[in-house]
mmCIF file of C-alpha atoms in Angstrom:
data_model
loop_
_atom_site.group_PDB
_atom_site.id
_atom_site.type_symbol
_atom_site.label_atom_id
_atom_site.label_comp_id
_atom_site.label_asym_id
_atom_site.label_seq_id
_atom_site.Cartn_x
_atom_site.Cartn_y
_atom_site.Cartn_z
ATOM 1 C CA PRO I 18 111.743 57.356 166.677
ATOM 2 C CA ILE I 19 114.159 60.235 166.051
ATOM 3 C CA CYS I 20 115.930 58.238 163.311
ATOM 4 C CA GLY I 21 112.568 57.383 161.723
ATOM 5 C CA ILE I 22 111.556 61.034 161.711
ATOM 6 C CA MET I 23 114.890 62.032 160.165
ATOM 7 C CA VAL I 24 114.543 59.401 157.406
ATOM 8 C CA ALA I 25 111.006 60.576 156.625
ATOM 9 C CA ALA I 26 112.171 64.202 156.528
ATOM 10 C CA MET I 27 115.015 63.298 154.192
ATOM 11 C CA SER I 28 112.630 61.452 151.854
ATOM 12 C CA ILE I 29 110.234 64.427 151.741
ATOM 13 C CA PHE I 30 113.139 66.826 151.154
ATOM 14 C CA ARG I 31 114.508 64.598 148.389
ATOM 15 C CA TYR I 32 111.075 64.442 146.684
ATOM 16 C CA TYR I 33 110.623 68.230 146.634
ATOM 17 C CA TYR I 34 114.247 68.736 145.641
ATOM 18 C CA ILE I 35 113.771 66.516 142.557
ATOM 19 C CA ASN I 36 110.588 68.390 141.544
ATOM 20 C CA VAL I 37 112.360 71.702 141.885
ATOM 21 C CA ALA I 38 115.098 70.356 139.603
ATOM 22 C CA LEU I 39 112.487 69.420 136.985
ATOM 23 C CA VAL I 40 111.032 72.950 137.050
ATOM 24 C CA ALA I 41 114.528 74.425 136.783
ATOM 25 C CA LEU I 42 115.144 72.266 133.703
ATOM 26 C CA ARG I 43 112.273 73.887 131.824
ATOM 27 C CA VAL I 44 113.372 77.406 132.741
ATOM 28 C CA GLU I 45 117.115 77.326 132.630
ATOM 29 C CA GLY I 46 117.763 74.988 129.690
ATOM 30 C CA SER I 47 120.245 72.253 129.200
ATOM 31 C CA PHE I 48 123.082 73.804 131.271
ATOM 32 C CA SER I 49 120.897 74.024 134.390
ATOM 33 C CA PHE I 50 119.662 70.508 133.697
ATOM 34 C CA ASN I 51 123.183 69.090 133.728
ATOM 35 C CA LEU I 52 123.907 70.815 137.054
ATOM 36 C CA GLN I 53 120.743 69.480 138.752
ATOM 37 C CA TYR I 54 121.166 66.065 137.180
ATOM 38 C CA ASN I 55 124.688 65.675 138.554
ATOM 39 C CA ARG I 56 123.588 66.719 142.041
ATOM 40 C CA ILE I 57 120.640 64.333 142.111
ATOM 41 C CA SER I 58 122.550 61.363 140.742
ATOM 42 C CA HIS I 59 125.268 61.952 143.388
ATOM 43 C CA HIS I 60 122.897 62.115 146.377
ATOM 44 C CA THR I 61 120.300 59.529 145.296
ATOM 45 C CA HIS I 62 122.293 56.951 143.426
ATOM 46 C CA SER I 63 121.181 54.106 145.660
ATOM 47 C CA SER I 64 117.539 55.014 145.618
ATOM 48 C CA THR I 65 115.137 53.273 143.245
ATOM 49 C CA THR I 66 112.966 56.380 143.043
ATOM 50 C CA ALA I 67 115.969 58.514 142.231
ATOM 51 C CA GLY I 68 116.993 56.043 139.539
ATOM 52 C CA ARG I 69 113.628 56.402 137.857
ATOM 53 C CA VAL I 70 113.937 60.176 138.100
ATOM 54 C CA VAL I 71 117.402 60.081 136.566
ATOM 55 C CA THR I 72 116.086 57.958 133.689
ATOM 56 C CA SER I 73 113.249 60.428 133.197
ATOM 57 C CA LEU I 74 115.678 63.324 133.253
ATOM 58 C CA ARG I 75 117.869 61.644 130.661
ATOM 59 C CA ARG I 76 114.880 61.279 128.377
ATOM 60 C CA ARG I 77 113.950 64.893 128.948
ATOM 61 C CA LYS I 78 117.500 65.936 128.167
ATOM 62 C CA ARG I 79 117.465 64.076 124.847
ATOM 63 C CA THR I 80 114.055 65.528 123.983
ATOM 64 C CA SER I 81 115.228 69.041 124.904
ATOM 65 C CA LEU I 82 118.359 68.700 122.765
ATOM 66 C CA ASP I 83 116.304 67.383 119.846
ATOM 67 C CA HIS I 84 113.967 70.381 120.131
ATOM 68 C CA GLN I 85 116.935 72.746 120.274
ATOM 69 C CA ASP I 86 118.467 71.140 117.174
ATOM 70 C CA GLY I 87 115.141 71.440 115.384
ATOM 71 C CA ARG I 88 114.763 75.107 116.292
ATOM 72 C CA ARG I 89 118.361 75.780 115.267
ATOM 73 C CA HIS I 90 117.766 74.077 111.908
ATOM 74 C CA VAL I 91 114.608 76.142 111.288
ATOM 75 C CA ILE I 92 116.407 79.383 112.205
ATOM 76 C CA ASN I 93 119.323 78.557 109.894
ATOM 77 C CA ASN I 94 116.915 77.784 107.041
ATOM 78 C CA ASN I 95 115.060 81.061 107.585
ATOM 79 C CA LEU I 96 118.326 83.000 107.652
ATOM 80 C CA SER I 97 119.458 81.310 104.458
ATOM 81 C CA ILE I 98 116.157 82.129 102.728
ATOM 82 C CA ALA I 99 116.339 85.755 103.926
ATOM 83 C CA GLU I 100 119.924 86.103 102.684
ATOM 84 C CA ASN I 101 118.997 84.659 99.280
ATOM 85 C CA CYS I 102 115.991 86.977 98.970
ATOM 86 C CA PHE I 103 118.084 90.010 99.913
ATOM 87 C CA GLY I 104 120.809 89.010 97.456
ATOM 88 C CA GLN I 105 118.343 88.554 94.595
ATOM 89 C CA THR I 106 116.645 91.876 95.367
ATOM 90 C CA ALA I 107 119.972 93.710 95.481
ATOM 91 C CA LYS I 108 120.975 92.183 92.138
ATOM 92 C CA SER I 109 117.684 93.307 90.604
ATOM 93 C CA TYR I 110 118.311 96.920 91.618
ATOM 94 C CA ILE I 111 121.925 96.811 90.450
ATOM 95 C CA ARG I 112 120.867 95.403 87.064
ATOM 96 C CA MET I 113 118.608 98.430 86.594
ATOM 97 C CA MET I 114 121.713 100.631 86.640
ATOM 98 C CA ARG I 115 123.468 98.682 83.807
ATOM 99 C CA PRO I 116 126.642 98.625 85.959
ATOM 100 C CA VAL I 117 128.945 97.696 83.067
ATOM 101 C CA THR I 118 127.464 99.990 80.409
ATOM 102 C CA ILE I 119 127.735 103.153 82.509
ATOM 103 C CA ILE I 120 131.472 102.607 83.000
ATOM 104 C CA GLN I 121 131.736 104.198 79.543
ATOM 105 C CA ALA I 122 130.632 107.558 81.012
ATOM 106 C CA VAL I 123 133.225 107.355 83.794
ATOM 107 C CA GLY I 124 135.864 106.444 81.199
ATOM 108 C CA ALA I 125 135.022 109.491 79.081
ATOM 109 C CA PHE I 126 135.279 111.716 82.180
ATOM 110 C CA LEU I 127 138.694 110.274 83.095
ATOM 111 C CA VAL I 128 139.975 110.797 79.546
ATOM 112 C CA GLY I 129 138.815 114.419 79.592
ATOM 113 C CA ARG I 130 140.261 115.157 83.008
ATOM 114 C CA LEU I 131 143.602 113.513 82.219
ATOM 115 C CA VAL I 132 143.844 115.448 78.931
ATOM 116 C CA ILE I 133 143.355 118.691 80.893
ATOM 117 C CA LEU I 134 145.941 117.788 83.535
ATOM 118 C CA THR I 135 148.604 116.504 81.140
ATOM 119 C CA SER I 136 148.132 119.460 78.773
ATOM 120 C CA SER I 137 148.647 121.986 81.548
ATOM 121 C CA ALA I 138 152.036 120.464 82.401
ATOM 122 C CA ALA I 139 150.844 119.627 85.899
ATOM 123 C CA SER I 140 153.339 117.860 88.109
ATOM 124 C CA SER I 141 152.743 114.332 89.375
ATOM 125 C CA SER I 142 152.204 115.647 92.911
ATOM 126 C CA SER I 143 149.469 118.075 91.785
ATOM 127 C CA ILE I 144 147.751 115.288 89.858
ATOM 128 C CA ILE I 145 147.874 113.071 92.946
ATOM 129 C CA LYS I 146 146.263 115.872 94.972
ATOM 130 C CA GLU I 147 143.343 115.868 92.531
ATOM 131 C CA VAL I 148 142.740 112.122 92.902
ATOM 132 C CA PRO I 149 140.124 112.449 95.722
ATOM 133 C CA ASP I 150 138.093 114.966 93.699
ATOM 134 C CA ILE I 151 138.395 112.840 90.556
ATOM 135 C CA LEU I 152 137.231 109.711 92.411
ATOM 136 C CA THR I 153 134.312 111.565 94.014
ATOM 137 C CA ALA I 154 133.279 113.044 90.659
ATOM 138 C CA SER I 155 133.548 109.587 89.047
ATOM 139 C CA ILE I 156 131.189 108.155 91.668
ATOM 140 C CA SER I 157 128.771 111.030 91.046
ATOM 141 C CA ILE I 158 128.795 110.356 87.291
ATOM 142 C CA TYR I 159 128.414 106.621 87.790
ATOM 143 C CA LEU I 160 125.375 107.099 90.049
ATOM 144 C CA SER I 161 123.752 109.722 87.793
ATOM 145 C CA TYR I 162 124.067 107.563 84.682
ATOM 146 C CA GLY I 163 122.795 104.595 86.695
ATOM 147 C CA ALA I 164 119.779 106.712 87.649
ATOM 148 C CA GLY I 165 119.247 107.514 83.967
ATOM 149 C CA MET I 166 119.241 103.822 83.065
ATOM 150 C CA ALA I 167 116.754 103.080 85.859
ATOM 151 C CA MET I 168 114.519 105.950 84.664
ATOM 152 C CA ASN I 169 114.539 104.428 81.205
ATOM 153 C CA ASP I 170 113.464 101.056 82.601
ATOM 154 C CA CYS I 171 110.532 102.716 84.359
ATOM 155 C CA ALA I 172 109.475 104.593 81.208
ATOM 156 C CA ASP I 173 109.823 101.590 78.862
ATOM 157 C CA VAL I 174 108.210 98.986 81.119
ATOM 158 C CA ALA I 175 105.302 98.376 78.713
ATOM 159 C CA ILE I 176 107.620 97.911 75.721
ATOM 160 C CA ASP I 177 110.190 95.830 77.612
ATOM 161 C CA SER I 178 107.518 93.465 78.933
ATOM 162 C CA VAL I 179 106.760 92.280 75.367
ATOM 163 C CA HIS I 180 110.346 92.457 74.099
ATOM 164 C CA GLU I 181 111.899 89.013 73.800
ATOM 165 C CA ASP I 182 115.347 90.120 74.966
ATOM 166 C CA LYS I 183 114.210 92.613 77.620
ATOM 167 C CA GLN I 184 111.453 90.771 79.475
ATOM 168 C CA HIS I 185 113.950 89.770 82.169
ATOM 169 C CA ARG I 186 114.594 93.385 83.201
ATOM 170 C CA SER I 187 113.765 94.143 86.807
ATOM 171 C CA VAL I 188 110.720 96.375 86.294
ATOM 172 C CA ALA I 189 109.401 94.563 83.197
ATOM 173 C CA SER I 190 109.520 91.200 85.014
ATOM 174 C CA GLU I 191 107.922 92.812 88.120
ATOM 175 C CA THR I 192 110.890 91.749 90.250
ATOM 176 C CA VAL I 193 110.993 95.395 91.333
ATOM 177 C CA SER I 194 107.736 97.322 91.589
ATOM 178 C CA MET I 195 107.275 100.584 89.708
ATOM 179 C CA ARG I 196 107.028 102.485 93.000
ATOM 180 C CA ASN I 197 110.269 101.047 94.362
ATOM 181 C CA ALA I 198 112.029 101.569 91.026
ATOM 182 C CA SER I 199 110.976 105.241 91.023
ATOM 183 C CA LEU I 200 112.243 105.669 94.581
ATOM 184 C CA PHE I 201 115.499 104.021 93.526
ATOM 185 C CA CYS I 202 115.890 106.619 90.750
ATOM 186 C CA VAL I 203 115.320 109.439 93.237
ATOM 187 C CA VAL I 204 117.845 108.011 95.712
ATOM 188 C CA LEU I 205 120.511 107.587 93.019
ATOM 189 C CA SER I 206 119.921 111.128 91.755
ATOM 190 C CA ILE I 207 120.218 112.637 95.243
ATOM 191 C CA LEU I 208 123.382 110.658 96.002
ATOM 192 C CA SER I 209 124.844 111.757 92.669
ATOM 193 C CA LEU I 210 124.224 115.419 93.475
ATOM 194 C CA ILE I 211 125.720 115.033 96.951
ATOM 195 C CA PHE I 212 128.894 113.529 95.502
ATOM 196 C CA SER I 213 129.036 116.263 92.852
ATOM 197 C CA PHE I 214 129.023 118.951 95.575
ATOM 198 C CA CYS I 215 131.715 117.048 97.482
ATOM 199 C CA ALA I 216 133.871 116.858 94.347
ATOM 200 C CA SER I 217 133.631 120.605 93.721
ATOM 201 C CA CYS I 218 134.050 121.799 97.316
ATOM 202 C CA THR I 219 137.552 123.055 96.492
ATOM 203 C CA GLY I 220 136.606 124.745 93.215
ATOM 204 C CA CYS I 221 133.689 126.359 91.359
ATOM 205 C CA ASN I 222 130.093 125.135 91.409
ATOM 206 C CA GLY I 223 129.963 124.337 87.703
ATOM 207 C CA PHE I 224 130.208 120.592 88.198
ATOM 208 C CA PRO I 225 127.081 120.247 90.426
ATOM 209 C CA VAL I 226 125.129 122.450 87.996
ATOM 210 C CA TRP I 227 126.248 120.241 85.116
ATOM 211 C CA SER I 228 125.248 117.118 87.119
ATOM 212 C CA PHE I 229 121.770 118.512 87.756
ATOM 213 C CA PHE I 230 121.404 119.489 84.088
ATOM 214 C CA ASN I 231 122.432 115.985 83.017
ATOM 215 C CA LEU I 232 119.891 114.373 85.343
ATOM 216 C CA THR I 233 117.208 116.682 83.926
ATOM 217 C CA ILE I 234 118.112 115.636 80.379
ATOM 218 C CA MET I 235 117.891 111.963 81.391
ATOM 219 C CA ALA I 236 114.491 112.469 83.013
ATOM 220 C CA MET I 237 113.144 114.308 79.955
ATOM 221 C CA TYR I 238 114.525 111.569 77.718
ATOM 222 C CA ALA I 239 112.758 108.875 79.743
ATOM 223 C CA LEU I 240 109.496 110.810 80.018
ATOM 224 C CA GLY I 241 108.953 111.195 76.280
ATOM 225 C CA LEU I 242 111.689 112.890 74.267
ATOM 226 C CA GLN I 243 113.051 109.493 73.223
ATOM 227 C CA ARG I 244 109.915 108.976 71.139
ATOM 228 C CA ILE I 245 110.647 111.970 68.877
ATOM 229 C CA PHE I 246 112.398 111.286 65.574
ATOM 230 C CA LEU I 247 116.234 111.466 65.892
ATOM 231 C CA VAL I 248 116.014 113.207 69.288
ATOM 232 C CA LYS I 249 116.729 109.901 71.036
ATOM 233 C CA ASN I 250 119.924 109.374 69.032
ATOM 234 C CA LEU I 251 121.139 112.949 69.477
ATOM 235 C CA MET I 252 120.461 112.944 73.221
ATOM 236 C CA CYS I 253 122.313 109.654 73.665
ATOM 237 C CA GLY I 254 125.195 111.069 71.641
ATOM 238 C CA TYR I 255 125.280 114.117 73.907
ATOM 239 C CA LEU I 256 125.188 111.993 77.076
ATOM 240 C CA ALA I 257 128.151 109.986 75.765
ATOM 241 C CA ILE I 258 130.356 113.084 75.479
ATOM 242 C CA ALA I 259 128.832 115.060 78.362
ATOM 243 C CA PRO I 260 131.445 113.721 80.834
ATOM 244 C CA LEU I 261 134.043 115.674 78.825
ATOM 245 C CA ILE I 262 132.119 118.819 79.751
ATOM 246 C CA GLY I 263 132.011 117.673 83.365
ATOM 247 C CA ALA I 264 135.777 117.151 83.299
ATOM 248 C CA SER I 265 136.282 120.748 82.158
ATOM 249 C CA LEU I 266 134.031 122.072 84.945
ATOM 250 C CA LEU I 267 135.760 120.233 87.781
ATOM 251 C CA GLY I 268 138.246 122.304 89.733
ATOM 252 C CA GLY I 269 138.773 125.779 88.299
ATOM 253 C CA GLY I 270 136.060 125.540 85.648
ATOM 254 C CA ALA I 271 135.996 125.775 81.863
ATOM 255 C CA SER I 272 137.038 129.443 81.897
ATOM 256 C CA ASN I 273 140.531 128.423 83.065
ATOM 257 C CA LEU I 274 141.109 126.110 80.105
ATOM 258 C CA GLY I 275 143.488 127.232 77.394
ATOM 259 C CA GLY I 276 142.507 127.165 73.747
ATOM 260 C CA ASP I 277 144.701 124.139 73.106
ATOM 261 C CA VAL I 278 143.054 122.089 75.877
ATOM 262 C CA ALA I 279 139.544 123.087 74.774
ATOM 263 C CA GLY I 280 140.455 122.069 71.207
ATOM 264 C CA LYS I 281 141.508 118.623 72.400
ATOM 265 C CA LEU I 282 138.210 118.140 74.225
ATOM 266 C CA TYR I 283 136.239 119.219 71.148
ATOM 267 C CA LYS I 284 138.092 116.706 68.990
ATOM 268 C CA LEU I 285 137.430 113.942 71.505
ATOM 269 C CA ALA I 286 133.754 114.869 71.402
ATOM 270 C CA LEU I 287 133.803 114.690 67.601
ATOM 271 C CA ILE I 288 134.800 111.025 67.719
ATOM 272 C CA GLY I 289 132.698 110.049 70.738
ATOM 273 C CA PHE I 290 129.416 111.567 69.557
ATOM 274 C CA PRO I 291 129.059 109.721 66.195
ATOM 275 C CA LEU I 292 130.144 106.397 67.730
ATOM 276 C CA GLN I 293 127.344 106.550 70.286
ATOM 277 C CA VAL I 294 124.794 107.757 67.704
ATOM 278 C CA ALA I 295 125.760 104.797 65.488
ATOM 279 C CA ARG I 296 125.270 102.356 68.347
ATOM 280 C CA GLU I 297 121.848 103.822 69.170
ATOM 281 C CA ILE I 298 120.768 103.445 65.527
ATOM 282 C CA LEU I 299 121.753 99.767 65.648
ATOM 283 C CA LYS I 300 119.744 99.338 68.864
ATOM 284 C CA ASP I 301 116.753 100.992 67.153
ATOM 285 C CA ILE I 302 117.018 98.482 64.294
ATOM 286 C CA GLU I 303 117.023 95.690 66.855
ATOM 287 C CA ASP I 304 113.876 97.111 68.529
ATOM 288 C CA VAL I 305 112.025 98.036 65.346
ATOM 289 C CA LYS I 306 109.109 95.628 65.923
ATOM 290 C CA VAL I 307 108.311 96.719 69.481
ATOM 291 C CA ASP I 308 108.931 100.412 68.745
ATOM 292 C CA GLU I 309 106.343 100.503 65.969
ATOM 293 C CA GLY I 310 103.413 102.652 67.069
ATOM 294 C CA THR I 311 105.173 104.002 70.163
ATOM 295 C CA LYS I 312 108.370 105.641 68.886
ATOM 296 C CA LYS I 313 109.495 107.276 65.659
ATOM 297 C CA THR I 314 112.990 105.956 65.035
ATOM 298 C CA LEU I 315 115.283 106.136 62.010
ATOM 299 C CA PRO I 316 114.732 102.479 60.962
ATOM 300 C CA LEU I 317 110.961 102.996 61.040
ATOM 301 C CA VAL I 318 111.261 106.069 58.806
ATOM 302 C CA ILE I 319 113.893 105.087 56.210
ATOM 303 C CA GLY I 320 114.143 101.323 56.696
ATOM 304 C CA GLU I 321 116.462 98.930 58.485
ATOM 305 C CA ARG I 322 118.983 98.445 55.661
ATOM 306 C CA LYS I 323 119.636 102.172 55.118
ATOM 307 C CA SER I 324 119.826 102.762 58.864
ATOM 308 C CA LYS I 325 122.438 100.044 59.268
ATOM 309 C CA TRP I 326 124.448 101.538 56.397
ATOM 310 C CA ILE I 327 124.360 104.981 58.050
ATOM 311 C CA ALA I 328 125.403 103.558 61.432
ATOM 312 C CA TYR I 329 128.440 101.699 60.131
ATOM 313 C CA SER I 330 129.377 104.621 57.881
ATOM 314 C CA LEU I 331 129.657 106.762 61.000
ATOM 315 C CA VAL I 332 131.807 104.081 62.633
ATOM 316 C CA ALA I 333 134.027 103.926 59.543
ATOM 317 C CA VAL I 334 134.509 107.708 59.502
ATOM 318 C CA VAL I 335 135.506 107.722 63.190
ATOM 319 C CA ASN I 336 137.943 104.843 62.814
ATOM 320 C CA GLY I 337 139.432 106.379 59.663
ATOM 321 C CA THR I 338 139.944 109.669 61.501
ATOM 322 C CA MET I 339 141.651 107.967 64.436
ATOM 323 C CA LEU I 340 143.884 105.943 62.125
ATOM 324 C CA LEU I 341 144.866 108.639 59.622
ATOM 325 C CA SER I 342 144.858 111.856 61.648
ATOM 326 C CA PRO I 343 148.233 112.581 63.313
ATOM 327 C CA TYR I 344 146.432 114.721 65.894
ATOM 328 C CA PHE I 345 145.188 111.786 67.995
ATOM 329 C CA TRP I 346 148.489 109.923 67.694
ATOM 330 C CA THR I 347 150.237 112.985 69.127
ATOM 331 C CA MET I 348 147.637 113.557 71.836
ATOM 332 C CA PHE I 349 147.917 110.000 73.151
ATOM 333 C CA LYS I 350 151.592 109.401 72.484
ATOM 334 C CA SER I 351 153.262 107.454 75.303
ATOM 335 C CA THR I 352 155.912 104.864 76.058
ATOM 336 C CA PRO I 353 154.879 102.132 75.588
ATOM 337 C CA ASN I 354 152.427 103.216 72.884
ATOM 338 C CA VAL I 355 149.250 101.819 74.451
ATOM 339 C CA TYR I 356 146.964 103.948 72.287
ATOM 340 C CA ALA I 357 148.353 102.324 69.138
ATOM 341 C CA LEU I 358 147.624 98.911 70.615
ATOM 342 C CA SER I 359 144.037 99.886 71.435
ATOM 343 C CA VAL I 360 143.492 101.147 67.873
ATOM 344 C CA VAL I 361 144.973 97.952 66.424
ATOM 345 C CA ILE I 362 142.564 95.912 68.547
ATOM 346 C CA GLY I 363 139.533 98.223 68.452
ATOM 347 C CA THR I 364 139.385 98.916 64.704
ATOM 348 C CA PRO I 365 139.124 95.237 63.641
ATOM 349 C CA MET I 366 136.432 94.818 66.314
ATOM 350 C CA CYS I 367 134.399 97.588 64.632
ATOM 351 C CA ILE I 368 134.860 95.939 61.229
ATOM 352 C CA TRP I 369 133.894 92.551 62.623
ATOM 353 C CA ALA I 370 130.790 94.082 64.254
ATOM 354 C CA SER I 371 129.494 95.129 60.825
ATOM 355 C CA VAL I 372 129.310 91.513 59.605
ATOM 356 C CA LEU I 373 127.882 89.994 62.788
ATOM 357 C CA PRO I 374 124.150 89.590 63.447
ATOM 358 C CA LEU I 375 122.598 92.842 64.611
ATOM 359 C CA SER I 376 122.416 92.127 68.342
ATOM 360 C CA GLU I 377 125.943 90.744 68.490
ATOM 361 C CA GLY I 378 127.228 93.552 66.255
ATOM 362 C CA GLN I 379 126.098 96.420 68.493
ATOM 363 C CA LYS I 380 127.522 94.628 71.550
ATOM 364 C CA MET I 381 130.842 94.180 69.747
ATOM 365 C CA LEU I 382 130.800 97.876 68.874
ATOM 366 C CA LYS I 383 130.294 98.711 72.558
ATOM 367 C CA LYS I 384 133.282 96.539 73.482
ATOM 368 C CA SER I 385 135.437 98.297 70.888
ATOM 369 C CA ILE I 386 134.556 101.648 72.521
ATOM 370 C CA TYR I 387 135.739 100.263 75.866
ATOM 371 C CA VAL I 388 139.016 99.131 74.283
ATOM 372 C CA LEU I 389 139.648 102.597 72.811
ATOM 373 C CA LEU I 390 138.786 104.340 76.097
ATOM 374 C CA LEU I 391 141.103 102.039 78.021
ATOM 375 C CA GLY I 392 143.916 102.766 75.555
ATOM 376 C CA MET I 393 143.385 106.523 75.870
ATOM 377 C CA ILE I 394 143.293 106.465 79.686
ATOM 378 C CA THR I 395 146.387 104.284 79.972
ATOM 379 C CA ALA I 396 148.323 106.439 77.465
ATOM 380 C CA LEU I 397 147.441 109.630 79.392
ATOM 381 C CA LEU I 398 148.453 108.043 82.692
ATOM 382 C CA ASN I 399 151.785 107.098 81.138
ATOM 383 C CA GLN I 400 152.248 110.710 80.048
ATOM 384 C CA ALA I 401 151.593 111.907 83.608
ATOM 385 C CA ARG I 402 154.332 109.749 85.130
#
């Protein structure tokens, strides 16, 4: 009788033990399942009931693993979709800044600052000390000009949406909403001002004031001044050479510049201003159909042919000055003579731009400006060694 009672008790205990294991499987997952499964199979191997339970548990294990794999696959797909969406959105905002085009402004600032430093016979160690301020100011300029480009996209959304070559722009294609694009402009402007204050923390406050003034000019340009005859071209010409002014205001300020250094900056402005005005005229010729009725540009007033002639005449005058004037050869003299190489490459590019189709021509002209800027910067760096 005692043995019979013990066997019955063991059977009841085994039954409840197996049910508890099944509940633990649902709560604890596959690791807990393996633990309970091993215990049950060890103690009830010879039992028919236990064998059926083990078979059931095996099935449950496979089903649980399949569900886990399915959930993992869904999570990975969702993460991949989220990453792609974030990447595309980030690219849309970056495209609004024209990240390559605005390098031209940073290049002009570096040329101006290097001209000031090399003309004042600064030692290599003093130039190295200025590197943090120069980098911070460069970031400020890059962000401010990026904000200006984004402002222009917001202002020209109606025109860009019907322009064959500009419909893909972020705001025109509604990839970025007008509200978010406006907020993006504000954020870039604030960041630019913050960096401008950081760059001038060791000197005068002229650079932040200049940065704020530049942002104001860009906002006024986007809000309507670009529609006034020739104002668009003149403002773009100013913005192209404005970094030279910023370079003079960094550190001690323009009042500490000697007459010789100021003269060099003026002469750089005299070649930078007409080049940018010429490029803007070519862009106006390209946009003549969509600008009609909304803007008053030079091609709409005097015609496309005369406007193109004026633009490339300005380019020819600038290139002739750089080739024939000994002043620029002396200013950018270095060993090796990198400036000479940039002129040899950049001048034929300007000539070739004049015979290319309009869209390709103005892009080639932009590339030639980059080549000349690179030559100037490299020559000045060689002088500072």
